[in-house]
Amino acid sequence: IYLEYIPDRVCIELKSFKEYLMFYRDIGIFHEHLANKIVEDVIRASKPRRLKIKTEFNIRGGIKTVVEREYNS
């Protein structure tokens, strides 16, 4: 997971973000939904000026999944 954002007033602590990501480790969720959920939660938590996420998932069934999403306030 690659997350790039320009904060406005609040930054996200790296350790907190890591623990947040570990929450999803054992949850069955579609790759696209996970990327959207992360974006929504980061926007809600920090209200960034700009946000870009890129998720790359391991190959399953011969298919590699890469999901990208951008947000501009």
Short mmCIF file of N, CA and C in Angstrom, two decimals:
data_model
loop_
_atom_site.label_atom_id
_atom_site.label_comp_id
_atom_site.label_asym_id
_atom_site.label_seq_id
_atom_site.Cartn_x
_atom_site.Cartn_y
_atom_site.Cartn_z
N ILE A 1 0.86 -1.17 0.00
CA ILE A 1 0.00 0.00 0.00
C ILE A 1 0.90 1.22 0.00
N TYR A 2 0.73 2.08 -1.00
CA TYR A 2 1.46 3.34 -1.10
C TYR A 2 0.46 4.46 -0.85
N LEU A 3 0.73 5.27 0.16
CA LEU A 3 -0.16 6.38 0.49
C LEU A 3 0.65 7.67 0.45
N GLU A 4 0.17 8.60 -0.33
CA GLU A 4 0.82 9.90 -0.44
C GLU A 4 -0.25 10.95 -0.21
N TYR A 5 -0.01 11.85 0.76
CA TYR A 5 -1.00 12.88 1.00
C TYR A 5 -0.36 14.17 1.46
N ILE A 6 -1.07 15.27 1.23
CA ILE A 6 -0.65 16.58 1.70
C ILE A 6 -1.62 16.96 2.80
N PRO A 7 -1.15 16.97 4.05
CA PRO A 7 -2.06 17.27 5.15
C PRO A 7 -2.44 18.75 5.18
N ASP A 8 -3.54 19.02 5.85
CA ASP A 8 -3.95 20.40 6.04
C ASP A 8 -3.52 20.85 7.43
N ARG A 9 -4.20 20.38 8.45
CA ARG A 9 -3.84 20.75 9.83
C ARG A 9 -3.43 19.55 10.66
N VAL A 10 -3.86 18.38 10.27
CA VAL A 10 -3.63 17.17 11.07
C VAL A 10 -2.85 16.15 10.25
N CYS A 11 -1.82 15.57 10.87
CA CYS A 11 -1.06 14.49 10.25
C CYS A 11 -1.43 13.18 10.92
N ILE A 12 -1.29 12.10 10.20
CA ILE A 12 -1.57 10.78 10.75
C ILE A 12 -0.27 10.18 11.25
N GLU A 13 -0.30 9.71 12.48
CA GLU A 13 0.87 9.08 13.07
C GLU A 13 1.13 7.75 12.37
N LEU A 14 2.38 7.49 12.03
CA LEU A 14 2.74 6.30 11.28
C LEU A 14 2.37 5.01 12.02
N LYS A 15 2.65 4.96 13.32
CA LYS A 15 2.35 3.75 14.09
C LYS A 15 0.84 3.50 14.13
N SER A 16 0.06 4.54 14.30
CA SER A 16 -1.40 4.40 14.31
C SER A 16 -1.90 3.90 12.96
N PHE A 17 -1.32 4.44 11.88
CA PHE A 17 -1.72 4.01 10.54
C PHE A 17 -1.37 2.54 10.32
N LYS A 18 -0.22 2.13 10.79
CA LYS A 18 0.20 0.73 10.66
C LYS A 18 -0.77 -0.19 11.40
N GLU A 19 -1.14 0.18 12.61
CA GLU A 19 -2.09 -0.63 13.38
C GLU A 19 -3.46 -0.65 12.71
N TYR A 20 -3.85 0.46 12.12
CA TYR A 20 -5.10 0.53 11.37
C TYR A 20 -5.08 -0.47 10.20
N LEU A 21 -3.97 -0.51 9.46
CA LEU A 21 -3.86 -1.44 8.34
C LEU A 21 -3.88 -2.90 8.80
N MET A 22 -3.26 -3.18 9.94
CA MET A 22 -3.23 -4.55 10.45
C MET A 22 -4.62 -5.05 10.82
N PHE A 23 -5.54 -4.14 11.11
CA PHE A 23 -6.92 -4.51 11.41
C PHE A 23 -7.54 -5.26 10.23
N TYR A 24 -7.20 -4.87 9.02
CA TYR A 24 -7.78 -5.47 7.81
C TYR A 24 -7.11 -6.79 7.41
N ARG A 25 -6.09 -7.18 8.11
CA ARG A 25 -5.32 -8.37 7.74
C ARG A 25 -6.16 -9.65 7.66
N ASP A 26 -7.06 -9.85 8.60
CA ASP A 26 -7.86 -11.07 8.64
C ASP A 26 -9.32 -10.86 8.26
N ILE A 27 -9.62 -9.74 7.63
CA ILE A 27 -10.99 -9.46 7.22
C ILE A 27 -11.13 -9.74 5.74
N GLY A 28 -12.16 -10.47 5.39
CA GLY A 28 -12.44 -10.73 3.98
C GLY A 28 -13.07 -9.51 3.33
N ILE A 29 -12.34 -8.87 2.44
CA ILE A 29 -12.82 -7.64 1.80
C ILE A 29 -12.24 -7.58 0.39
N PHE A 30 -13.01 -7.08 -0.55
CA PHE A 30 -12.53 -6.94 -1.91
C PHE A 30 -11.42 -5.90 -1.97
N HIS A 31 -10.48 -6.10 -2.87
CA HIS A 31 -9.34 -5.18 -2.99
C HIS A 31 -9.79 -3.75 -3.26
N GLU A 32 -10.73 -3.59 -4.17
CA GLU A 32 -11.21 -2.26 -4.52
C GLU A 32 -11.88 -1.59 -3.32
N HIS A 33 -12.65 -2.37 -2.58
CA HIS A 33 -13.35 -1.83 -1.41
C HIS A 33 -12.35 -1.41 -0.34
N LEU A 34 -11.30 -2.18 -0.16
CA LEU A 34 -10.27 -1.84 0.83
C LEU A 34 -9.62 -0.49 0.50
N ALA A 35 -9.25 -0.30 -0.75
CA ALA A 35 -8.62 0.97 -1.15
C ALA A 35 -9.57 2.13 -0.91
N ASN A 36 -10.84 1.98 -1.27
CA ASN A 36 -11.82 3.03 -1.04
C ASN A 36 -12.04 3.30 0.44
N LYS A 37 -12.08 2.26 1.24
CA LYS A 37 -12.28 2.40 2.69
C LYS A 37 -11.12 3.15 3.32
N ILE A 38 -9.89 2.83 2.93
CA ILE A 38 -8.71 3.52 3.46
C ILE A 38 -8.78 5.01 3.11
N VAL A 39 -9.12 5.31 1.86
CA VAL A 39 -9.22 6.72 1.44
C VAL A 39 -10.28 7.44 2.26
N GLU A 40 -11.44 6.85 2.40
CA GLU A 40 -12.52 7.48 3.17
C GLU A 40 -12.11 7.71 4.62
N ASP A 41 -11.45 6.75 5.23
CA ASP A 41 -11.04 6.88 6.63
C ASP A 41 -9.95 7.93 6.82
N VAL A 42 -9.00 7.99 5.89
CA VAL A 42 -7.93 9.00 5.98
C VAL A 42 -8.52 10.40 5.78
N ILE A 43 -9.45 10.54 4.86
CA ILE A 43 -10.11 11.83 4.64
C ILE A 43 -10.86 12.25 5.90
N ARG A 44 -11.59 11.32 6.49
CA ARG A 44 -12.35 11.62 7.70
C ARG A 44 -11.43 11.99 8.87
N ALA A 45 -10.28 11.32 8.97
CA ALA A 45 -9.38 11.53 10.11
C ALA A 45 -8.53 12.78 9.99
N SER A 46 -8.08 13.11 8.76
CA SER A 46 -7.12 14.21 8.65
C SER A 46 -7.52 15.34 7.70
N LYS A 47 -8.58 15.14 6.93
CA LYS A 47 -9.03 16.14 5.97
C LYS A 47 -7.86 16.71 5.14
N PRO A 48 -7.17 15.86 4.40
CA PRO A 48 -6.00 16.32 3.65
C PRO A 48 -6.38 17.20 2.46
N ARG A 49 -5.41 17.96 2.00
CA ARG A 49 -5.62 18.78 0.80
C ARG A 49 -5.62 17.91 -0.44
N ARG A 50 -4.76 16.89 -0.42
CA ARG A 50 -4.61 15.98 -1.56
C ARG A 50 -4.24 14.61 -1.03
N LEU A 51 -4.72 13.57 -1.70
CA LEU A 51 -4.45 12.21 -1.27
C LEU A 51 -4.39 11.30 -2.49
N LYS A 52 -3.41 10.42 -2.48
CA LYS A 52 -3.28 9.43 -3.56
C LYS A 52 -2.92 8.11 -2.91
N ILE A 53 -3.60 7.06 -3.32
CA ILE A 53 -3.31 5.73 -2.79
C ILE A 53 -3.13 4.77 -3.97
N LYS A 54 -2.20 3.86 -3.79
CA LYS A 54 -1.97 2.80 -4.77
C LYS A 54 -1.80 1.52 -3.97
N THR A 55 -2.63 0.55 -4.26
CA THR A 55 -2.52 -0.74 -3.57
C THR A 55 -2.16 -1.80 -4.59
N GLU A 56 -1.19 -2.62 -4.25
CA GLU A 56 -0.77 -3.73 -5.09
C GLU A 56 -0.92 -5.01 -4.27
N PHE A 57 -1.68 -5.95 -4.79
CA PHE A 57 -1.94 -7.18 -4.07
C PHE A 57 -1.24 -8.35 -4.76
N ASN A 58 -0.90 -9.35 -3.98
CA ASN A 58 -0.22 -10.53 -4.51
C ASN A 58 -1.09 -11.22 -5.55
N ILE A 59 -0.44 -11.93 -6.43
CA ILE A 59 -1.12 -12.64 -7.51
C ILE A 59 -2.00 -13.75 -6.92
N ARG A 60 -3.27 -13.75 -7.34
CA ARG A 60 -4.21 -14.81 -6.96
C ARG A 60 -4.87 -15.31 -8.23
N GLY A 61 -4.78 -16.57 -8.46
CA GLY A 61 -5.40 -17.14 -9.65
C GLY A 61 -4.81 -16.58 -10.94
N GLY A 62 -3.54 -16.19 -10.89
CA GLY A 62 -2.87 -15.68 -12.08
C GLY A 62 -3.15 -14.21 -12.37
N ILE A 63 -3.86 -13.52 -11.46
CA ILE A 63 -4.21 -12.12 -11.70
C ILE A 63 -3.60 -11.24 -10.61
N LYS A 64 -2.86 -10.22 -11.02
CA LYS A 64 -2.32 -9.25 -10.08
C LYS A 64 -3.28 -8.06 -10.04
N THR A 65 -3.61 -7.61 -8.85
CA THR A 65 -4.55 -6.50 -8.69
C THR A 65 -3.83 -5.25 -8.22
N VAL A 66 -4.01 -4.16 -8.96
CA VAL A 66 -3.48 -2.86 -8.58
C VAL A 66 -4.66 -1.88 -8.61
N VAL A 67 -4.88 -1.22 -7.48
CA VAL A 67 -5.98 -0.26 -7.37
C VAL A 67 -5.39 1.10 -7.03
N GLU A 68 -5.79 2.13 -7.76
CA GLU A 68 -5.33 3.49 -7.52
C GLU A 68 -6.54 4.40 -7.37
N ARG A 69 -6.40 5.37 -6.45
CA ARG A 69 -7.46 6.36 -6.26
C ARG A 69 -6.84 7.67 -5.81
N GLU A 70 -7.42 8.78 -6.26
CA GLU A 70 -6.93 10.10 -5.88
C GLU A 70 -8.07 10.93 -5.32
N TYR A 71 -7.72 11.86 -4.45
CA TYR A 71 -8.68 12.78 -3.84
C TYR A 71 -8.05 14.16 -3.79
N ASN A 72 -8.80 15.17 -4.20
CA ASN A 72 -8.37 16.56 -4.08
C ASN A 72 -9.50 17.33 -3.41
N SER A 73 -9.16 18.11 -2.40
CA SER A 73 -10.21 18.86 -1.70
C SER A 73 -10.58 20.11 -2.45
#
